[in-house]
PDB file of C-alpha atoms and ligand atoms in Angstrom:
ATOM      1  CA  VAL A   1      24.395  -7.991  -6.340  1.00 67.00           C
ATOM      2  CA  ALA A   2      25.289  -4.859  -8.347  1.00 69.00           C
ATOM      3  CA  VAL A   3      21.619  -4.407  -9.293  1.00 66.00           C
ATOM      4  CA  LEU A   4      20.437  -4.985  -5.739  1.00 65.00           C
ATOM      5  CA  LEU A   5      22.966  -2.793  -4.008  1.00 68.00           C
ATOM      6  CA  GLY A   6      23.776  -0.191  -6.684  1.00 72.00           C
ATOM      7  CA  PRO A   7      22.929   3.523  -6.291  1.00 70.00           C
ATOM      8  CA  LYS A   8      19.266   4.244  -5.435  1.00 74.00           C
ATOM      9  CA  LYS A   9      17.365   7.492  -4.972  1.00 75.00           C
ATOM     10  CA  PRO A  10      16.149   7.633  -1.359  1.00 79.00           C
ATOM     11  CA  SER A  11      12.429   8.260  -0.754  1.00 78.00           C
ATOM     12  CA  GLY A  12      11.194  11.397   0.962  1.00 78.00           C
ATOM     13  CA  PRO A  13       9.121  14.552   0.398  1.00 81.00           C
ATOM     14  CA  ASP A  14      10.826  15.391  -2.929  1.00 81.00           C
ATOM     15  CA  TYR A  15       9.319  12.231  -4.445  1.00 84.00           C
ATOM     16  CA  GLN A  16       5.928  13.900  -4.822  1.00 90.00           C
ATOM     17  CA  GLY A  17       6.685  15.219  -8.307  1.00 89.00           C
ATOM     18  CA  ILE A  18       7.831  11.776  -9.456  1.00 90.00           C
ATOM     19  CA  TRP A  19       4.535  10.179  -8.368  1.00 93.00           C
ATOM     20  CA  GLU A  20       2.578  13.070  -9.876  1.00 94.00           C
ATOM     21  CA  ALA A  21       4.232  12.546 -13.267  1.00 93.00           C
ATOM     22  CA  GLY A  22       3.913   8.744 -13.083  1.00 93.00           C
ATOM     23  CA  TRP A  23       0.186   8.752 -12.334  1.00 95.00           C
ATOM     24  CA  LYS A  24      -0.360  11.425 -14.996  1.00 94.00           C
ATOM     25  CA  GLU A  25       0.853   8.863 -17.582  1.00 95.00           C
ATOM     26  CA  ASN A  26      -1.706   6.340 -16.304  1.00 95.00           C
ATOM     27  CA  LEU A  27      -4.352   9.075 -16.220  1.00 94.00           C
ATOM     28  CA  ASP A  28      -3.764  10.019 -19.852  1.00 94.00           C
ATOM     29  CA  GLU A  29      -3.910   6.372 -20.955  1.00 95.00           C
ATOM     30  CA  PHE A  30      -7.013   5.604 -18.926  1.00 95.00           C
ATOM     31  CA  TYR A  31      -8.760   8.774 -20.123  1.00 93.00           C
ATOM     32  CA  VAL A  32      -8.329   7.687 -23.729  1.00 93.00           C
ATOM     33  CA  SER A  33      -8.869   3.931 -23.456  1.00 94.00           C
ATOM     34  CA  GLY A  34     -11.057   3.473 -20.348  1.00 91.00           C
ATOM     35  CA  ASP A  35      -9.217   0.164 -20.091  1.00 93.00           C
ATOM     36  CA  GLU A  36      -8.721  -1.056 -16.523  1.00 93.00           C
ATOM     37  CA  ASN A  37      -5.266  -2.382 -17.438  1.00 92.00           C
ATOM     38  CA  ALA A  38      -4.196   1.257 -17.746  1.00 94.00           C
ATOM     39  CA  LEU A  39      -4.572   1.452 -13.952  1.00 95.00           C
ATOM     40  CA  VAL A  40      -1.731  -1.020 -13.350  1.00 92.00           C
ATOM     41  CA  PRO A  41       1.322   0.998 -12.225  1.00 91.00           C
ATOM     42  CA  LYS A  42       4.248   1.018 -14.670  1.00 88.00           C
ATOM     43  CA  PHE A  43       6.617  -0.218 -11.948  1.00 86.00           C
ATOM     44  CA  VAL A  44       4.792  -3.583 -11.969  1.00 87.00           C
ATOM     45  CA  LYS A  45       6.835  -5.452 -14.565  1.00 85.00           C
ATOM     46  CA  ASN A  46       5.737  -8.608 -16.362  1.00 88.00           C
ATOM     47  CA  ASN A  47       7.900 -11.738 -16.698  1.00 90.00           C
ATOM     48  CA  GLN A  48      10.052 -10.974 -13.646  1.00 90.00           C
ATOM     49  CA  PRO A  49      11.390 -13.269 -10.924  1.00 93.00           C
ATOM     50  CA  VAL A  50       9.499 -12.919  -7.639  1.00 94.00           C
ATOM     51  CA  ARG A  51      10.343 -13.597  -4.006  1.00 94.00           C
ATOM     52  CA  PHE A  52       8.413 -16.496  -2.525  1.00 93.00           C
ATOM     53  CA  ARG A  53       9.028 -18.380   0.739  1.00 89.00           C
ATOM     54  CA  GLY A  54      12.589 -17.181   1.147  1.00 85.00           C
ATOM     55  CA  GLU A  55      13.661 -17.812  -2.455  1.00 88.00           C
ATOM     56  CA  LEU A  56      13.506 -16.229  -5.888  1.00 91.00           C
ATOM     57  CA  ILE A  57      11.224 -18.074  -8.322  1.00 94.00           C
ATOM     58  CA  MET A  58      10.370 -17.484 -11.972  1.00 96.00           C
ATOM     59  CA  PRO A  59       6.585 -17.547 -12.413  1.00 95.00           C
ATOM     60  CA  LEU A  60       5.033 -19.150 -15.485  1.00 94.00           C
ATOM     61  CA  GLY A  61       2.298 -16.518 -15.769  1.00 92.00           C
ATOM     62  CA  GLU A  62       3.337 -13.325 -17.552  1.00 92.00           C
ATOM     63  CA  THR A  63       1.315 -11.029 -15.257  1.00 92.00           C
ATOM     64  CA  PHE A  64       1.955 -13.013 -12.077  1.00 94.00           C
ATOM     65  CA  GLU A  65       2.609 -10.009  -9.805  1.00 93.00           C
ATOM     66  CA  SER A  66      -0.613  -8.138 -10.558  1.00 92.00           C
ATOM     67  CA  ASP A  67      -2.579 -11.415 -10.620  1.00 95.00           C
ATOM     68  CA  PHE A  68      -1.277 -12.403  -7.188  1.00 95.00           C
ATOM     69  CA  VAL A  69      -2.005  -8.918  -5.802  1.00 96.00           C
ATOM     70  CA  SER A  70      -5.542  -9.244  -7.086  1.00 97.00           C
ATOM     71  CA  VAL A  71      -5.953 -12.580  -5.287  1.00 98.00           C
ATOM     72  CA  LEU A  72      -4.579 -11.053  -2.067  1.00 98.00           C
ATOM     73  CA  ARG A  73      -6.973  -8.110  -2.264  1.00 98.00           C
ATOM     74  CA  GLU A  74      -9.921 -10.422  -2.866  1.00 98.00           C
ATOM     75  CA  ALA A  75      -9.064 -12.619   0.112  1.00 98.00           C
ATOM     76  CA  PHE A  76      -8.077  -9.964   2.660  1.00 98.00           C
ATOM     77  CA  PHE A  77     -10.733  -7.373   1.766  1.00 98.00           C
ATOM     78  CA  ARG A  78     -13.493  -9.990   1.999  1.00 98.00           C
ATOM     79  CA  ARG A  79     -12.199 -11.402   5.248  1.00 98.00           C
ATOM     80  CA  TYR A  80     -11.301  -8.215   7.145  1.00 98.00           C
ATOM     81  CA  PHE A  81     -13.489  -5.434   5.651  1.00 98.00           C
ATOM     82  CA  HIS A  82     -16.779  -7.323   5.613  1.00 98.00           C
ATOM     83  CA  GLY A  83     -19.372  -5.168   7.439  1.00 97.00           C
ATOM     84  CA  TYR A  84     -17.395  -1.890   7.264  1.00 98.00           C
ATOM     85  CA  SER A  85     -19.502   0.882   5.710  1.00 96.00           C
ATOM     86  CA  SER A  86     -16.664   3.311   4.896  1.00 98.00           C
ATOM     87  CA  ILE A  87     -13.097   2.484   3.913  1.00 98.00           C
ATOM     88  CA  ALA A  88     -10.152   4.687   2.871  1.00 98.00           C
ATOM     89  CA  GLU A  89      -6.994   3.843   0.951  1.00 98.00           C
ATOM     90  CA  PHE A  90      -4.000   6.020   1.848  1.00 98.00           C
ATOM     91  CA  GLY A  91      -1.633   6.417  -1.108  1.00 98.00           C
ATOM     92  CA  CYS A  92      -4.248   5.152  -3.568  1.00 98.00           C
ATOM     93  CA  GLY A  93      -2.191   5.806  -6.733  1.00 97.00           C
ATOM     94  CA  THR A  94      -4.213   4.939  -9.844  1.00 97.00           C
ATOM     95  CA  GLY A  95      -7.193   3.748  -7.791  1.00 98.00           C
ATOM     96  CA  GLN A  96      -6.877   0.128  -8.963  1.00 97.00           C
ATOM     97  CA  ASN A  97      -7.309  -1.264  -5.421  1.00 98.00           C
ATOM     98  CA  LEU A  98     -10.388   0.879  -4.762  1.00 98.00           C
ATOM     99  CA  VAL A  99     -12.013  -0.298  -8.004  1.00 98.00           C
ATOM    100  CA  HIS A 100     -11.587  -3.891  -6.833  1.00 98.00           C
ATOM    101  CA  LEU A 101     -12.862  -3.059  -3.340  1.00 98.00           C
ATOM    102  CA  GLN A 102     -15.956  -1.256  -4.686  1.00 98.00           C
ATOM    103  CA  ARG A 103     -16.848  -4.306  -6.766  1.00 98.00           C
ATOM    104  CA  ILE A 104     -16.591  -6.536  -3.686  1.00 98.00           C
ATOM    105  CA  PHE A 105     -18.619  -4.151  -1.497  1.00 98.00           C
ATOM    106  CA  PRO A 106     -20.811  -2.061  -3.851  1.00 98.00           C
ATOM    107  CA  ASP A 107     -22.575  -0.320  -0.943  1.00 97.00           C
ATOM    108  CA  ALA A 108     -19.449   0.785   0.941  1.00 98.00           C
ATOM    109  CA  SER A 109     -18.411   4.466   0.838  1.00 98.00           C
ATOM    110  CA  LEU A 110     -14.830   4.618  -0.378  1.00 98.00           C
ATOM    111  CA  LEU A 111     -12.222   7.359  -0.137  1.00 98.00           C
ATOM    112  CA  GLY A 112      -8.856   7.532  -1.857  1.00 98.00           C
ATOM    113  CA  ALA A 113      -6.101   9.744  -0.443  1.00 98.00           C
ATOM    114  CA  ASP A 114      -2.869  10.624  -2.214  1.00 97.00           C
ATOM    115  CA  TRP A 115      -0.480  13.575  -2.415  1.00 96.00           C
ATOM    116  CA  ALA A 116      -0.546  13.418  -6.230  1.00 96.00           C
ATOM    117  CA  MET A 117      -3.362  15.443  -7.802  1.00 96.00           C
ATOM    118  CA  SER A 118      -3.241  13.159 -10.869  1.00 96.00           C
ATOM    119  CA  SER A 119      -4.354  10.387  -8.522  1.00 97.00           C
ATOM    120  CA  VAL A 120      -7.416  12.392  -7.464  1.00 97.00           C
ATOM    121  CA  ASP A 121      -8.109  13.102 -11.165  1.00 97.00           C
ATOM    122  CA  LEU A 122      -7.849   9.370 -11.894  1.00 97.00           C
ATOM    123  CA  LEU A 123     -10.541   8.667  -9.291  1.00 98.00           C
ATOM    124  CA  ASP A 124     -12.809  11.255 -10.944  1.00 97.00           C
ATOM    125  CA  ASN A 125     -12.314   9.475 -14.268  1.00 96.00           C
ATOM    126  CA  ILE A 126     -12.924   6.079 -12.689  1.00 97.00           C
ATOM    127  CA  ASN A 127     -16.179   7.351 -11.182  1.00 98.00           C
ATOM    128  CA  GLN A 128     -17.371   8.581 -14.570  1.00 96.00           C
ATOM    129  CA  ARG A 129     -16.440   5.343 -16.349  1.00 96.00           C
ATOM    130  CA  PHE A 130     -17.732   2.867 -13.781  1.00 96.00           C
ATOM    131  CA  GLY A 131     -20.539   4.833 -12.119  1.00 96.00           C
ATOM    132  CA  PHE A 132     -18.798   4.825  -8.728  1.00 98.00           C
ATOM    133  CA  SER A 133     -18.619   7.716  -6.266  1.00 96.00           C
ATOM    134  CA  ILE A 134     -15.222   7.219  -4.677  1.00 98.00           C
ATOM    135  CA  GLU A 135     -14.069  10.447  -3.013  1.00 98.00           C
ATOM    136  CA  GLY A 136     -10.544  11.534  -3.935  1.00 98.00           C
ATOM    137  CA  ILE A 137      -8.643  13.627  -1.399  1.00 97.00           C
ATOM    138  CA  ASN A 138      -5.287  15.343  -1.777  1.00 96.00           C
ATOM    139  CA  PHE A 139      -3.441  14.233   1.363  1.00 96.00           C
ATOM    140  CA  ASP A 140       0.201  14.248   2.459  1.00 96.00           C
ATOM    141  CA  LEU A 141       1.088  11.447   4.869  1.00 96.00           C
ATOM    142  CA  PHE A 142       4.004  13.537   6.120  1.00 96.00           C
ATOM    143  CA  HIS A 143       1.486  16.233   7.193  1.00 96.00           C
ATOM    144  CA  PRO A 144      -1.745  14.493   8.188  1.00 96.00           C
ATOM    145  CA  GLU A 145      -2.496  17.236  10.725  1.00 91.00           C
ATOM    146  CA  GLU A 146      -3.843  19.313   7.834  1.00 89.00           C
ATOM    147  CA  HIS A 147      -6.787  16.875   7.687  1.00 88.00           C
ATOM    148  CA  ALA A 148      -7.357  16.491  11.419  1.00 86.00           C
ATOM    149  CA  SER A 149     -11.116  16.939  11.098  1.00 88.00           C
ATOM    150  CA  GLY A 150     -11.805  15.939   7.482  1.00 91.00           C
ATOM    151  CA  PRO A 151     -13.783  12.975   6.092  1.00 95.00           C
ATOM    152  CA  LEU A 152     -10.758  10.665   6.270  1.00 96.00           C
ATOM    153  CA  THR A 153     -10.934  10.783  10.068  1.00 96.00           C
ATOM    154  CA  LYS A 154     -14.550   9.547   9.969  1.00 96.00           C
ATOM    155  CA  THR A 155     -14.004   6.359   7.957  1.00 97.00           C
ATOM    156  CA  LYS A 156     -14.210   3.076   9.827  1.00 97.00           C
ATOM    157  CA  ALA A 157     -11.448   1.157   8.076  1.00 98.00           C
ATOM    158  CA  ALA A 158      -8.345   1.867   6.028  1.00 98.00           C
ATOM    159  CA  PHE A 159      -5.631   0.168   4.019  1.00 98.00           C
ATOM    160  CA  THR A 160      -2.323   0.843   2.311  1.00 98.00           C
ATOM    161  CA  VAL A 161      -0.549  -0.949  -0.542  1.00 98.00           C
ATOM    162  CA  GLY A 162       3.109  -0.015  -0.977  1.00 97.00           C
ATOM    163  CA  THR A 163       2.585   3.430   0.554  1.00 97.00           C
ATOM    164  CA  MET A 164       3.984   3.174   4.069  1.00 97.00           C
ATOM    165  CA  GLU A 165       7.335   2.154   2.585  1.00 95.00           C
ATOM    166  CA  GLN A 166       7.716   5.711   1.300  1.00 94.00           C
ATOM    167  CA  LEU A 167       7.707   7.189   4.800  1.00 96.00           C
ATOM    168  CA  GLY A 168      11.145   5.952   5.906  1.00 95.00           C
ATOM    169  CA  ALA A 169      11.439   6.498   9.651  1.00 95.00           C
ATOM    170  CA  ASN A 170       8.979   9.413   9.544  1.00 96.00           C
ATOM    171  CA  PHE A 171       5.803   7.399  10.146  1.00 97.00           C
ATOM    172  CA  GLU A 172       4.831   8.807  13.591  1.00 97.00           C
ATOM    173  CA  PRO A 173       2.546  11.666  12.419  1.00 97.00           C
ATOM    174  CA  PHE A 174       0.540   9.293  10.226  1.00 98.00           C
ATOM    175  CA  LEU A 175       0.355   6.581  12.884  1.00 98.00           C
ATOM    176  CA  GLN A 176      -0.936   9.180  15.343  1.00 97.00           C
ATOM    177  CA  PHE A 177      -3.476  10.320  12.745  1.00 97.00           C
ATOM    178  CA  LEU A 178      -4.760   6.743  12.451  1.00 98.00           C
ATOM    179  CA  LEU A 179      -4.951   6.387  16.229  1.00 97.00           C
ATOM    180  CA  ASP A 180      -6.816   9.702  16.671  1.00 96.00           C
ATOM    181  CA  SER A 181      -9.338   8.974  13.890  1.00 97.00           C
ATOM    182  CA  ASP A 182     -12.493   6.819  13.905  1.00 97.00           C
ATOM    183  CA  ILE A 183     -10.640   4.228  11.820  1.00 98.00           C
ATOM    184  CA  ASN A 184     -11.003   0.947  13.652  1.00 98.00           C
ATOM    185  CA  ARG A 185      -9.328  -1.631  11.406  1.00 98.00           C
ATOM    186  CA  VAL A 186      -6.310  -1.308   9.108  1.00 98.00           C
ATOM    187  CA  ILE A 187      -4.790  -3.627   6.502  1.00 98.00           C
ATOM    188  CA  HIS A 188      -1.261  -3.007   5.224  1.00 98.00           C
ATOM    189  CA  PHE A 189       0.227  -4.709   2.169  1.00 98.00           C
ATOM    190  CA  GLU A 190       3.738  -3.420   2.812  1.00 98.00           C
ATOM    191  CA  THR A 191       7.333  -4.467   3.136  1.00 97.00           C
ATOM    192  CA  ALA A 192       8.093  -5.159   6.814  1.00 97.00           C
ATOM    193  CA  TYR A 193      11.756  -4.454   7.549  1.00 97.00           C
ATOM    194  CA  GLU A 194      11.483  -5.997  11.004  1.00 96.00           C
ATOM    195  CA  LEU A 195      10.418  -9.379   9.575  1.00 96.00           C
ATOM    196  CA  TYR A 196      13.534  -9.963   7.463  1.00 96.00           C
ATOM    197  CA  ASP A 197      16.167 -12.433   8.636  1.00 94.00           C
ATOM    198  CA  PRO A 198      19.663 -10.977   8.061  1.00 94.00           C
ATOM    199  CA  ASP A 199      21.046 -14.530   7.956  1.00 94.00           C
ATOM    200  CA  ASN A 200      18.999 -15.313   4.855  1.00 91.00           C
ATOM    201  CA  LEU A 201      20.821 -14.022   1.757  1.00 90.00           C
ATOM    202  CA  TRP A 202      17.722 -12.700  -0.046  1.00 91.00           C
ATOM    203  CA  ASP A 203      16.460 -11.079   3.145  1.00 93.00           C
ATOM    204  CA  PHE A 204      19.860  -9.500   3.679  1.00 94.00           C
ATOM    205  CA  PHE A 205      19.647  -7.945   0.194  1.00 92.00           C
ATOM    206  CA  ALA A 206      16.091  -6.749   0.846  1.00 94.00           C
ATOM    207  CA  MET A 207      17.192  -5.048   4.070  1.00 95.00           C
ATOM    208  CA  ALA A 208      20.099  -3.355   2.310  1.00 94.00           C
ATOM    209  CA  TYR A 209      17.770  -2.233  -0.487  1.00 93.00           C
ATOM    210  CA  ILE A 210      15.232  -0.794   1.982  1.00 95.00           C
ATOM    211  CA  GLU A 211      18.003   1.096   3.790  1.00 94.00           C
ATOM    212  CA  LYS A 212      19.301   2.536   0.505  1.00 92.00           C
ATOM    213  CA  ARG A 213      15.812   3.623  -0.549  1.00 92.00           C
ATOM    214  CA  ASN A 214      15.174   5.085   2.921  1.00 93.00           C
ATOM    215  CA  TRP A 215      12.027   3.006   3.175  1.00 95.00           C
ATOM    216  CA  LEU A 216       9.866   2.194   6.171  1.00 97.00           C
ATOM    217  CA  ARG A 217      11.728   1.078   9.271  1.00 97.00           C
ATOM    218  CA  GLY A 218      10.390   0.866  12.816  1.00 97.00           C
ATOM    219  CA  TYR A 219       6.664   1.046  12.040  1.00 98.00           C
ATOM    220  CA  PHE A 220       5.884  -2.603  12.706  1.00 98.00           C
ATOM    221  CA  SER A 221       7.885  -2.508  15.950  1.00 98.00           C
ATOM    222  CA  ALA A 222       5.806   0.521  16.934  1.00 98.00           C
ATOM    223  CA  LEU A 223       2.639  -1.487  16.230  1.00 98.00           C
ATOM    224  CA  ARG A 224       3.963  -4.326  18.428  1.00 98.00           C
ATOM    225  CA  GLU A 225       4.580  -1.819  21.224  1.00 98.00           C
ATOM    226  CA  LEU A 226       1.037  -0.479  20.880  1.00 98.00           C
ATOM    227  CA  GLU A 227      -0.208  -4.051  21.100  1.00 98.00           C
ATOM    228  CA  MET A 228       1.803  -4.673  24.282  1.00 98.00           C
ATOM    229  CA  ALA A 229       0.334  -1.474  25.733  1.00 97.00           C
ATOM    230  CA  GLY A 230      -3.171  -2.782  24.993  1.00 97.00           C
ATOM    231  CA  THR A 231      -4.005  -0.034  22.470  1.00 98.00           C
ATOM    232  CA  ILE A 232      -4.320  -2.225  19.374  1.00 98.00           C
ATOM    233  CA  ARG A 233      -4.473  -5.911  18.496  1.00 98.00           C
ATOM    234  CA  ILE A 234      -2.567  -7.348  15.539  1.00 98.00           C
ATOM    235  CA  LEU A 235      -5.018  -9.778  13.969  1.00 98.00           C
ATOM    236  CA  TYR A 236      -2.751 -11.112  11.244  1.00 98.00           C
ATOM    237  CA  GLN A 237       0.790 -10.725   9.944  1.00 98.00           C
ATOM    238  CA  ALA A 238       2.537 -12.879   7.333  1.00 97.00           C
ATOM    239  CA  LYS A 239       4.719 -12.633   4.272  1.00 96.00           C
ATOM    240  CA  THR A 240       2.987 -13.601   1.039  1.00 96.00           C
ATOM    241  CA  PHE A 241       5.293 -12.873  -1.878  1.00 94.00           C
ATOM    242  CA  GLY A 242       7.355  -9.995  -3.209  1.00 95.00           C
ATOM    243  CA  SER A 243       8.851  -8.542  -6.334  1.00 91.00           C
ATOM    244  CA  PHE A 244      12.568  -8.950  -7.082  1.00 91.00           C
ATOM    245  CA  HIS A 245      13.860  -6.522  -4.432  1.00 91.00           C
ATOM    246  CA  HIS A 246      11.771  -7.137  -1.333  1.00 94.00           C
ATOM    247  CA  ASP A 247       8.655  -8.763   0.171  1.00 96.00           C
ATOM    248  CA  GLY A 248       6.431  -5.802  -0.664  1.00 96.00           C
ATOM    249  CA  TYR A 249       3.196  -7.709  -0.130  1.00 97.00           C
ATOM    250  CA  THR A 250       3.619  -8.729   3.485  1.00 98.00           C
ATOM    251  CA  VAL A 251       0.147  -8.435   5.000  1.00 98.00           C
ATOM    252  CA  THR A 252      -0.513  -6.934   8.424  1.00 98.00           C
ATOM    253  CA  VAL A 253      -4.005  -6.448   9.848  1.00 98.00           C
ATOM    254  CA  TRP A 254      -4.579  -4.565  13.093  1.00 98.00           C
ATOM    255  CA  GLN A 255      -7.447  -3.030  14.943  1.00 98.00           C
ATOM    256  CA  LYS A 256      -7.977  -0.746  17.885  1.00 98.00           C
ATOM    257  CA  VAL A 257      -8.880  -2.210  21.229  1.00 97.00           C
ATOM    258  CA  THR A 258     -12.132  -0.675  22.380  1.00 84.00           C
ATOM    259  CA  ILE A 259     -13.179  -0.958  26.010  1.00 71.00           C
TER     260      ILE A 259
HETATM  261  C1  SAM B   1       3.914   2.264  -4.618  1.00 97.34           C
HETATM  262  S1  SAM B   1       2.648   3.410  -4.919  1.00 97.34           S
HETATM  263  C2  SAM B   1       1.221   2.448  -4.561  1.00 97.34           C
HETATM  264  C3  SAM B   1      -0.038   2.962  -5.147  1.00 97.34           C
HETATM  265  C4  SAM B   1      -1.283   2.107  -4.888  1.00 97.34           C
HETATM  266  N1  SAM B   1      -1.481   1.916  -3.487  1.00 97.34           N
HETATM  267  C5  SAM B   1      -1.180   0.780  -5.603  1.00 97.34           C
HETATM  268  O1  SAM B   1      -1.155  -0.265  -4.938  1.00 97.34           O
HETATM  269  O2  SAM B   1      -1.155   0.774  -6.826  1.00 97.34           O
HETATM  270  C6  SAM B   1       2.792   4.499  -3.506  1.00 97.34           C
HETATM  271  C7  SAM B   1       1.728   5.579  -3.449  1.00 97.34           C
HETATM  272  O3  SAM B   1       1.905   6.334  -2.250  1.00 97.34           O
HETATM  273  C8  SAM B   1       1.764   7.708  -2.541  1.00 97.34           C
HETATM  274  N2  SAM B   1       2.528   8.457  -1.534  1.00 97.34           N
HETATM  275  C9  SAM B   1       3.846   8.345  -1.249  1.00 97.34           C
HETATM  276  N3  SAM B   1       4.193   9.204  -0.279  1.00 97.34           N
HETATM  277  C10 SAM B   1       3.064   9.870   0.055  1.00 97.34           C
HETATM  278  C11 SAM B   1       2.774  10.895   0.994  1.00 97.34           C
HETATM  279  N4  SAM B   1       3.721  11.430   1.763  1.00 97.34           N
HETATM  280  N5  SAM B   1       1.503  11.320   1.090  1.00 97.34           N
HETATM  281  C12 SAM B   1       0.525  10.801   0.305  1.00 97.34           C
HETATM  282  N6  SAM B   1       0.748   9.848  -0.615  1.00 97.34           N
HETATM  283  C13 SAM B   1       1.994   9.380  -0.732  1.00 97.34           C
HETATM  284  C14 SAM B   1       2.308   7.859  -3.950  1.00 97.34           C
HETATM  285  O4  SAM B   1       1.848   9.041  -4.586  1.00 97.34           O
HETATM  286  C15 SAM B   1       1.784   6.581  -4.578  1.00 97.34           C
HETATM  287  O5  SAM B   1       0.492   6.768  -5.091  1.00 97.34           O
END
């Protein structure tokens, strides 16, 4: 309980430098080794208990979290991005998800957006190593209006993995950006505050943790409201698994309703 509810630094705009420094470490390692394992974020810890179906379990596989994420990407990208010619990841970090996506759909044009310049540099390195041409764009989700007419608005699909959580309650500008763009279908692998059950002990801890970190709250209710208004359709939403603190890999897929 002390670990779960102890002091935590809340997310927000001053986190940019922390991400910049973190991805710089991955960049330096990847630059030297060219090893894809150097793209796994340092916050993904091996040999840790994970949340699964309302309980904490201890996986047998050492790299269970990144292995499971890889399986999720494979399944959801193939199912929901098939036929999309251009796809963007917002908050692309080291680029590990885009590498996987490019291998699944070699002909798709991919873009990676992140507010950390070391993330854009990582994509440049990835392109050189693997012969890809993923476009890296410096982009702040708190200020998407700065890119109101850029290439990100022209992509047909988008996804996020653990990025929306960083926005706290300040998700409206980015949601509006998505709605105003040509992006038709979106997949989120994100913690969904609204899906936790406060009567379940582990969910109660996850909610408390999300509040302390000032993580995403209200976004999935806003999507439900857009669905009720006939603007979007939620095609899929379910918990899959999570790391120790929360169900960070809850999957939500939505698309715009076109008349
Ligand atoms: C938990 S990491 C996930 C990275 C990557 N999606 C992955 O799965 O490895 C969150 C990412 O969101 C980015 N991010 C957080 N807040 C952001 C903001 N306001 N604008 C752009 N990127 C942001 C961070 O720099 C970081 O790369």
